[in-house]
Tab-separated table of C-alpha atoms in Angstrom:
chain	number	residue	atom	x	y	z
C	133	MET	CA	9.065	187.468	25.927
C	134	GLU	CA	10.164	190.449	27.411
C	135	ALA	CA	9.114	189.906	31.150
C	136	THR	CA	9.822	186.350	31.491
C	137	ASN	CA	13.107	186.364	33.572
C	138	VAL	CA	11.876	189.372	35.410
C	139	PRO	CA	10.327	188.894	39.138
C	140	LEU	CA	6.733	188.784	38.976
C	141	HIS	CA	5.213	192.349	39.832
C	142	PRO	CA	2.942	192.843	42.635
C	143	PRO	CA	-0.721	192.565	41.980
C	144	THR	CA	-1.274	196.132	42.152
C	145	TYR	CA	-0.185	196.355	38.726
C	146	GLY	CA	-2.581	193.631	37.616
C	147	ASN	CA	-5.940	192.328	37.595
C	148	LEU	CA	-5.643	189.144	39.691
C	149	ILE	CA	-4.192	187.661	42.647
C	150	THR	CA	-2.763	184.374	41.788
C	151	ILE	CA	-2.398	181.284	44.448
C	152	LEU	CA	-0.951	177.990	44.116
C	153	SER	CA	-1.831	175.486	47.108
C	154	ILE	CA	-0.402	171.972	47.508
C	155	ASP	CA	-1.714	169.273	49.983
C	156	GLY	CA	0.054	167.270	52.558
C	157	GLY	CA	0.481	163.320	52.009
C	158	GLY	CA	4.011	162.001	52.099
C	159	ILE	CA	5.116	160.047	49.156
C	160	ARG	CA	1.779	160.995	47.267
C	161	GLY	CA	3.620	164.435	47.031
C	162	LEU	CA	4.596	162.673	43.561
C	163	ILE	CA	0.977	163.403	42.336
C	164	PRO	CA	0.853	167.277	42.514
C	165	GLY	CA	4.860	166.997	41.441
C	166	THR	CA	3.237	165.360	38.142
C	167	ILE	CA	0.511	167.883	37.825
C	168	LEU	CA	2.790	170.853	38.297
C	169	CYS	CA	5.282	169.444	35.867
C	170	PHE	CA	2.434	169.621	32.996
C	171	LEU	CA	1.532	173.133	34.146
C	172	GLU	CA	5.078	174.412	34.031
C	173	SER	CA	5.364	172.728	30.593
C	174	GLU	CA	2.452	174.777	29.236
C	175	LEU	CA	3.793	178.115	30.746
C	176	GLN	CA	7.084	177.310	28.944
C	177	LYS	CA	5.358	176.888	25.736
C	178	LEU	CA	3.991	180.470	26.153
C	179	ASP	CA	6.900	181.966	27.668
C	180	GLY	CA	10.018	180.316	27.003
C	181	GLU	CA	12.012	177.298	28.642
C	182	ASP	CA	13.328	179.551	31.414
C	183	ALA	CA	9.482	179.900	32.838
C	184	ARG	CA	9.123	178.607	36.420
C	185	ILE	CA	6.066	178.191	38.505
C	186	ALA	CA	7.339	180.732	40.936
C	187	ASP	CA	7.381	183.395	38.147
C	188	TYR	CA	3.539	183.297	38.246
C	189	PHE	CA	2.149	183.150	41.524
C	190	ASP	CA	1.791	185.794	44.176
C	191	VAL	CA	1.657	183.107	46.991
C	192	ILE	CA	2.428	179.318	46.724
C	193	ALA	CA	1.204	177.432	49.979
C	194	GLY	CA	2.124	174.000	50.980
C	195	THR	CA	1.486	171.792	53.892
C	196	SER	CA	3.665	168.540	55.112
C	197	THR	CA	5.132	167.227	51.659
C	198	GLY	CA	3.461	170.323	50.036
C	199	GLY	CA	5.447	172.784	52.050
C	200	LEU	CA	8.648	170.741	50.739
C	201	VAL	CA	7.654	171.395	47.274
C	202	THR	CA	6.782	174.720	47.988
C	203	ALA	CA	10.168	175.278	49.117
C	204	MET	CA	11.624	173.352	46.276
C	205	LEU	CA	9.779	175.905	43.731
C	206	SER	CA	10.488	179.180	45.572
C	207	SER	CA	13.867	178.878	46.927
C	208	PRO	CA	16.638	180.695	45.077
C	209	ASN	CA	19.805	178.896	43.578
C	210	GLU	CA	22.968	180.747	43.303
C	211	LYS	CA	21.397	182.686	40.039
C	212	ASN	CA	18.490	183.763	42.132
C	213	ARG	CA	16.160	181.481	40.095
C	214	PRO	CA	13.867	178.472	41.481
C	215	LEU	CA	16.226	175.912	43.146
C	216	PHE	CA	14.126	173.258	41.364
C	217	ALA	CA	12.023	173.184	38.174
C	218	ALA	CA	8.707	171.395	38.363
C	219	LYS	CA	9.982	168.571	36.364
C	220	ASP	CA	12.476	167.888	38.959
C	221	ILE	CA	10.093	167.264	41.562
C	222	LYS	CA	9.529	163.584	40.366
C	223	ASP	CA	13.178	162.620	40.382
C	224	PHE	CA	13.333	164.057	43.784
C	225	TYR	CA	10.714	161.700	45.341
C	226	LEU	CA	11.774	158.824	43.258
C	227	ASN	CA	15.472	159.214	44.322
C	228	HIS	CA	14.810	160.106	47.932
C	229	SER	CA	11.613	158.616	49.099
C	230	PRO	CA	12.965	155.094	49.702
C	231	LYS	CA	15.754	156.705	51.927
C	232	ILE	CA	13.270	158.809	53.953
C	233	PHE	CA	10.882	156.004	54.395
C	234	PRO	CA	13.033	152.714	54.621
C	235	GLN	CA	11.040	149.611	53.864
C	236	ASN	CA	10.838	146.724	56.430
C	237	ARG	CA	13.143	143.714	54.901
C	238	PHE	CA	11.139	141.139	56.675
C	239	PRO	CA	7.241	141.435	55.736
C	240	LEU	CA	6.283	138.723	57.853
C	241	PHE	CA	7.120	140.984	61.056
C	242	HIS	CA	6.128	144.359	59.203
C	243	GLN	CA	2.591	144.399	61.212
C	244	ALA	CA	4.137	143.335	64.387
C	245	THR	CA	6.929	145.953	63.991
C	246	LYS	CA	4.579	148.484	63.147
C	247	ILE	CA	2.683	148.123	66.287
C	248	ILE	CA	5.673	148.020	68.323
C	249	GLY	CA	7.025	151.016	66.671
C	250	ALA	CA	3.614	152.979	67.281
C	251	LEU	CA	4.024	152.089	71.115
C	252	LEU	CA	7.511	153.203	71.412
C	253	GLY	CA	8.060	156.169	68.985
C	254	PRO	CA	7.786	157.662	65.467
C	255	LYS	CA	8.034	154.851	62.714
C	256	TYR	CA	11.059	156.488	60.983
C	257	ASN	CA	13.853	158.693	62.699
C	258	GLY	CA	13.735	161.527	60.222
C	259	LYS	CA	17.485	161.995	60.075
C	260	TYR	CA	17.841	161.411	56.228
C	261	LEU	CA	15.109	163.907	55.617
C	262	HIS	CA	16.343	166.342	57.779
C	263	SER	CA	20.134	166.053	56.468
C	264	LEU	CA	18.748	166.106	52.723
C	265	VAL	CA	16.369	169.316	53.509
C	266	LYS	CA	19.215	171.119	55.010
C	267	GLU	CA	21.679	170.299	52.396
C	268	LYS	CA	19.374	171.397	49.591
C	269	LEU	CA	18.103	174.548	51.299
C	270	GLY	CA	20.992	175.807	52.892
C	271	ASN	CA	21.005	178.996	54.740
C	272	THR	CA	17.830	180.275	52.993
C	273	ARG	CA	15.321	182.142	55.126
C	274	MET	CA	11.681	182.689	54.640
C	275	HIS	CA	12.227	186.408	53.455
C	276	GLN	CA	14.417	185.014	50.875
C	277	THR	CA	12.133	183.025	48.814
C	278	LEU	CA	11.444	184.074	45.200
C	279	THR	CA	7.550	184.607	45.876
C	280	ASN	CA	5.351	184.775	48.919
C	281	VAL	CA	5.080	181.457	50.337
C	282	VAL	CA	2.597	180.240	53.214
C	283	ILE	CA	3.477	177.038	55.228
C	284	PRO	CA	1.295	175.719	58.096
C	285	THR	CA	2.822	173.743	61.154
C	286	PHE	CA	1.276	173.129	64.417
C	287	ASP	CA	3.017	174.003	67.821
C	288	ILE	CA	2.667	171.105	70.166
C	289	LYS	CA	3.697	173.106	73.073
C	290	GLN	CA	1.304	176.031	72.750
C	291	LEU	CA	-1.630	173.749	71.134
C	292	GLN	CA	-2.292	176.217	68.252
C	293	PRO	CA	-1.286	176.531	64.589
C	294	THR	CA	1.950	178.480	63.642
C	295	ILE	CA	1.724	179.675	60.153
C	296	PHE	CA	5.148	180.629	58.484
C	297	SER	CA	4.048	183.226	55.864
C	298	SER	CA	6.122	185.626	53.829
C	299	PHE	CA	3.772	188.350	54.779
C	300	LYS	CA	3.981	187.842	58.626
C	301	VAL	CA	7.997	187.933	58.469
C	302	LYS	CA	7.627	191.544	57.398
C	303	LYS	CA	5.951	192.371	60.709
C	304	ASN	CA	7.282	189.393	63.035
C	305	PRO	CA	11.103	188.958	62.309
C	306	ASN	CA	11.049	185.793	64.743
C	307	LEU	CA	9.187	184.061	62.280
C	308	ASP	CA	12.069	184.667	59.911
C	309	ALA	CA	13.277	180.982	60.304
C	310	LEU	CA	15.376	178.647	58.086
C	311	LEU	CA	13.221	177.471	55.248
C	312	SER	CA	14.809	173.979	56.065
C	313	ASP	CA	13.404	174.255	59.629
C	314	VAL	CA	10.140	175.167	58.520
C	315	CYS	CA	10.111	172.223	55.856
C	316	ILE	CA	11.094	169.505	58.611
C	317	ALA	CA	8.475	170.840	60.923
C	318	THR	CA	5.526	170.858	58.650
C	319	SER	CA	6.528	167.392	57.451
C	320	ALA	CA	6.668	166.081	61.165
C	321	ALA	CA	3.568	164.025	61.014
C	322	PRO	CA	2.337	162.443	64.090
C	323	THR	CA	3.453	158.658	64.356
C	324	TYR	CA	5.733	158.691	61.300
C	325	LEU	CA	8.442	161.589	61.918
C	326	PRO	CA	9.689	163.091	65.132
C	327	ALA	CA	8.526	166.691	66.170
C	328	HIS	CA	10.849	169.380	65.245
C	329	TYR	CA	12.355	171.775	67.886
C	330	PHE	CA	14.415	175.019	66.824
C	331	GLN	CA	14.792	178.768	67.947
C	332	THR	CA	14.911	181.857	66.042
C	333	LYS	CA	16.333	185.295	67.021
C	334	ASP	CA	14.998	188.725	65.933
C	335	PRO	CA	17.385	191.571	65.275
C	336	LYS	CA	17.001	192.678	68.916
C	337	GLY	CA	18.364	189.634	70.020
C	338	LYS	CA	14.794	188.087	71.285
C	339	VAL	CA	14.816	184.140	71.158
C	340	ARG	CA	11.689	182.500	70.028
C	341	GLU	CA	11.246	178.810	70.721
C	342	PHE	CA	9.201	176.419	68.402
C	343	ASN	CA	8.038	173.031	69.178
C	344	LEU	CA	6.326	171.928	65.831
C	345	ILE	CA	4.653	168.908	64.120
C	346	ASP	CA	2.919	168.513	61.078
C	347	GLY	CA	1.154	171.260	59.505
C	348	GLY	CA	-1.658	168.974	58.389
C	349	ILE	CA	-3.081	168.977	61.907
C	350	ALA	CA	-4.106	172.531	61.249
C	351	ALA	CA	-4.603	172.636	57.606
C	352	ASN	CA	-3.592	169.746	55.155
C	353	ASN	CA	-5.235	171.741	52.349
C	354	PRO	CA	-3.945	175.318	52.768
C	355	ALA	CA	-5.421	177.041	50.351
C	356	LEU	CA	-7.577	178.962	52.811
C	357	VAL	CA	-4.774	179.960	54.767
C	358	ALA	CA	-3.316	181.296	51.788
C	359	ILE	CA	-6.116	183.460	50.862
C	360	SER	CA	-6.697	184.607	54.522
C	361	GLU	CA	-3.171	185.745	54.452
C	362	VAL	CA	-3.553	187.823	51.304
C	363	THR	CA	-6.796	189.246	52.612
C	364	LYS	CA	-5.319	190.409	55.817
C	365	GLU	CA	-2.590	192.461	53.595
C	366	VAL	CA	-5.550	193.764	51.703
C	367	ILE	CA	-7.280	194.792	54.803
C	368	ARG	CA	-4.424	196.507	56.145
C	369	GLY	CA	-4.049	198.516	52.892
C	370	SER	CA	-0.718	196.985	51.575
C	371	PRO	CA	0.565	198.985	48.554
C	372	LEU	CA	1.132	195.725	46.947
C	373	PHE	CA	-2.544	194.559	46.518
C	374	PHE	CA	-5.175	196.515	44.842
C	375	PRO	CA	-8.427	197.122	47.034
C	376	VAL	CA	-10.453	193.790	46.863
C	377	GLU	CA	-14.092	194.402	47.429
C	378	GLN	CA	-15.777	192.307	50.096
C	379	MET	CA	-16.322	188.886	49.059
C	380	ASP	CA	-14.594	189.800	45.707
C	381	TYR	CA	-13.416	186.301	44.958
C	382	ALA	CA	-13.369	186.896	41.247
C	383	ARG	CA	-10.117	188.629	41.703
C	384	PHE	CA	-8.521	185.462	43.141
C	385	LEU	CA	-7.042	182.812	40.654
C	386	VAL	CA	-6.572	179.846	42.760
C	387	ILE	CA	-5.084	176.322	41.897
C	388	SER	CA	-5.298	173.597	44.657
C	389	ILE	CA	-3.482	170.187	44.246
C	390	GLY	CA	-4.333	167.523	46.488
C	391	THR	CA	-2.412	164.272	46.959
C	392	GLY	CA	-5.134	162.011	46.750
C	393	THR	CA	-7.465	159.985	49.010
C	394	SER	CA	-8.588	156.605	49.536
C	395	LYS	CA	-12.327	155.793	49.263
C	396	ASP	CA	-11.757	151.990	49.780
C	397	ASP	CA	-15.030	151.056	51.269
C	398	GLU	CA	-13.243	148.057	52.869
C	399	LYS	CA	-10.490	150.253	54.648
C	400	TYR	CA	-12.486	151.400	57.810
C	401	ASN	CA	-16.001	150.944	59.089
C	402	ALA	CA	-17.882	151.972	61.959
C	403	HIS	CA	-18.451	148.416	63.123
C	404	GLU	CA	-14.807	147.878	63.541
C	405	ALA	CA	-14.000	151.299	64.668
C	406	ALA	CA	-16.277	151.053	67.625
C	407	LYS	CA	-14.149	148.433	69.061
C	408	TRP	CA	-10.840	150.473	68.650
C	409	GLY	CA	-8.635	151.778	71.612
C	410	ILE	CA	-5.749	153.864	71.026
C	411	LEU	CA	-3.542	151.533	69.302
C	412	SER	CA	-6.087	150.507	66.863
C	413	TRP	CA	-6.662	154.265	65.967
C	414	LEU	CA	-2.774	154.605	65.561
C	415	THR	CA	-2.654	151.433	63.308
C	416	SER	CA	-5.263	149.553	61.416
C	417	ASN	CA	-5.340	147.940	58.090
C	418	GLY	CA	-1.772	149.200	57.136
C	419	SER	CA	-2.716	152.857	57.816
C	420	THR	CA	-3.033	155.299	60.729
C	421	PRO	CA	-6.675	155.993	60.881
C	422	ILE	CA	-6.593	159.056	63.075
C	423	ILE	CA	-4.187	160.734	60.866
C	424	ASP	CA	-6.269	159.760	57.867
C	425	ALA	CA	-9.330	161.440	59.491
C	426	PHE	CA	-8.438	164.765	60.326
C	427	SER	CA	-5.939	165.273	57.418
C	428	GLN	CA	-8.809	164.435	54.737
C	429	SER	CA	-11.501	166.087	56.648
C	430	SER	CA	-9.391	169.266	56.698
C	431	ALA	CA	-8.866	169.094	52.797
C	432	ASP	CA	-12.323	168.372	52.317
C	433	MET	CA	-13.662	171.138	54.089
C	434	VAL	CA	-11.548	173.679	52.628
C	435	ASP	CA	-12.134	172.475	49.011
C	436	LEU	CA	-16.069	172.578	49.849
C	437	HIS	CA	-15.762	176.051	51.534
C	438	LEU	CA	-13.904	177.389	48.439
C	439	SER	CA	-16.257	175.680	46.142
C	440	VAL	CA	-19.406	177.099	47.500
C	441	VAL	CA	-18.083	180.579	47.661
C	442	PHE	CA	-16.566	180.723	44.198
C	443	GLN	CA	-19.714	179.518	42.675
C	444	ALA	CA	-22.282	181.580	44.565
C	445	LEU	CA	-20.110	184.748	43.150
C	446	HIS	CA	-20.309	183.105	39.589
C	447	SER	CA	-16.408	182.878	39.800
C	448	GLU	CA	-16.146	179.013	39.629
C	449	LYS	CA	-13.552	179.336	36.715
C	450	SER	CA	-11.204	181.009	38.763
C	451	TYR	CA	-10.817	178.058	41.034
C	452	LEU	CA	-9.459	174.734	40.235
C	453	ARG	CA	-9.191	171.748	42.637
C	454	ILE	CA	-7.292	168.681	41.377
C	455	GLN	CA	-7.770	165.657	43.425
C	456	GLU	CA	-8.040	161.787	43.134
C	457	ASP	CA	-10.283	160.000	45.447
C	458	THR	CA	-10.039	156.481	44.037
C	459	LEU	CA	-6.810	155.416	45.763
C	460	THR	CA	-6.434	151.846	46.916
C	461	GLY	CA	-3.830	149.796	48.421
C	462	HIS	CA	-0.359	150.919	48.628
C	463	VAL	CA	-0.796	153.974	46.370
C	464	SER	CA	-3.238	155.305	49.158
C	465	SER	CA	-0.309	155.069	51.577
C	466	VAL	CA	2.054	158.017	52.735
C	467	ASP	CA	5.057	155.855	53.311
C	468	VAL	CA	5.250	152.846	50.933
C	469	ALA	CA	8.340	153.884	49.222
C	470	THR	CA	8.800	150.989	47.023
C	471	LYS	CA	9.860	151.452	43.382
C	472	GLU	CA	6.807	149.951	42.251
C	473	ASN	CA	4.552	152.009	44.483
C	474	LEU	CA	6.246	155.253	43.452
C	475	ASP	CA	6.084	154.511	39.768
C	476	ASP	CA	2.330	153.731	40.387
C	477	LEU	CA	1.684	157.502	42.042
C	478	VAL	CA	3.320	158.872	38.927
C	479	LYS	CA	0.860	156.915	37.083
C	480	VAL	CA	-2.098	158.212	39.191
C	481	GLY	CA	-0.947	161.697	38.565
C	482	GLU	CA	-0.918	161.459	34.812
C	483	GLY	CA	-4.100	159.842	34.858
C	484	LEU	CA	-5.349	162.488	36.841
C	485	LEU	CA	-4.735	165.002	34.041
C	486	LYS	CA	-7.087	163.117	31.829
C	487	LYS	CA	-9.988	163.137	34.090
C	488	PRO	CA	-12.924	165.715	34.160
C	489	VAL	CA	-12.502	168.704	36.648
C	490	SER	CA	-14.439	167.687	39.948
C	491	ARG	CA	-15.691	168.972	43.144
C	492	VAL	CA	-16.147	166.955	46.607
C	493	ASN	CA	-19.826	166.321	47.671
C	494	LEU	CA	-19.661	166.471	51.429
C	495	GLU	CA	-22.887	164.225	51.836
C	496	THR	CA	-21.513	161.581	49.764
C	497	GLY	CA	-17.597	162.059	50.176
C	498	LEU	CA	-17.032	161.508	46.353
C	499	LEU	CA	-15.670	163.778	43.676
C	500	GLU	CA	-18.529	164.982	41.241
C	501	ARG	CA	-17.831	166.087	37.873
C	502	SER	CA	-18.302	169.815	37.674
C	503	GLY	CA	-18.323	170.399	34.013
C	504	GLN	CA	-16.928	169.644	30.613
C	505	GLU	CA	-13.335	170.255	31.064
C	506	THR	CA	-10.496	167.839	32.022
C	507	ASN	CA	-7.982	168.576	34.465
C	508	GLU	CA	-5.285	169.066	31.638
C	509	GLU	CA	-7.809	171.557	29.562
C	510	ALA	CA	-8.094	173.638	32.862
C	511	LEU	CA	-4.512	173.982	33.442
C	512	ILE	CA	-3.902	174.923	29.919
C	513	ARG	CA	-6.425	177.533	30.263
C	514	PHE	CA	-4.992	178.821	33.659
C	515	ALA	CA	-1.542	178.923	32.055
C	516	LYS	CA	-2.856	181.395	29.467
C	517	GLN	CA	-4.277	183.382	32.284
C	518	LEU	CA	-1.108	183.389	34.340
C	519	SER	CA	0.786	184.247	31.294
C	520	GLN	CA	-1.508	186.955	30.299
C	521	GLU	CA	-1.506	188.594	33.927
C	522	LYS	CA	2.351	188.490	34.157
C	523	ARG	CA	2.613	190.477	31.082
C	524	LEU	CA	-0.144	192.901	31.755
C	525	ARG	CA	1.776	193.514	35.102
C	526	HIS	CA	5.090	193.921	33.285
C	527	ALA	CA	3.583	196.308	30.804
C	528	ARG	CA	1.903	198.470	33.526
C	529	LYS	CA	4.898	198.561	35.754
C	530	SER	CA	7.202	199.568	32.584
C	531	GLN	CA	4.777	202.566	32.023
């Protein structure tokens, strides 16, 4: 295809604004990694083996582990092509997760160690993750990504979200941080990994300090943040975007990929939680209830909002949420990085492709089938739309 190896031209040359969003979830990043591998393979069937995810999306948004995947897909290599193909994400997690989240060698003392650790500091020191991310991403800064990215973090000193966005960088140079710092920050889940401090300096020499933790505090599902960033650009009259009428969500094409959630009825209940103090909220039933609660509520509320809006505007086919809500045991964990569990997470992702497209019902908390399509079939349909949109923009730009 003539347009395969050229950058994606701005939406002003096309009909759609394309957004990919990836949730947070630790080692469960293997689930969206598996989904994205399938999507990229479908794009390659249409446009050749050099096709990459970043060639088709105006914005890639990611929180926590999703932020890391976002950086992998959008950071340039020496040939100014994506540093990672989607198929490489699985091996990255399989190879490095056991070193990022080293497992306790003495299971009998595991629970006691967790409790003591929760009192004394983060469960993991983050040193391997930090060195790995810095090695892979090098000196790449926010403005150098191959497509626009949006990565939420939370500033613990300011007690407010800090959104690292390709759009904001153009107006606020002090947000043009090293991509490695942004990834380390958005992954700094409380109780699991240490908060991250760094500074930036704008062209005038003004220094800005950041005191950041996991973006899941603000937006574990960053799809709505990504849409908001684009909408602000449209409102400002950016020449890169065509005018979008108010509530014209039909012009958005959104793929939002979750990292799975547990719906294990035996995991938590109000009778037990009524007796919990600080320690129990930090570690109960092999997990961290307070982290599970805010991250999953954040993800589900965004999905609910977008589902309702797209359906109300008869544009439900433009929004695809892929999520698994039947995780139990170790696969529901964010850090049990044993070989067996990591392999099981890959199987979860592969199985999810075969499941029907679903939406969350906030009243029941369960995913409900929303049509006849499977996630695999929906991704094939989206791949065709993405390819057609890229071709259209290339043709109009050439004219």
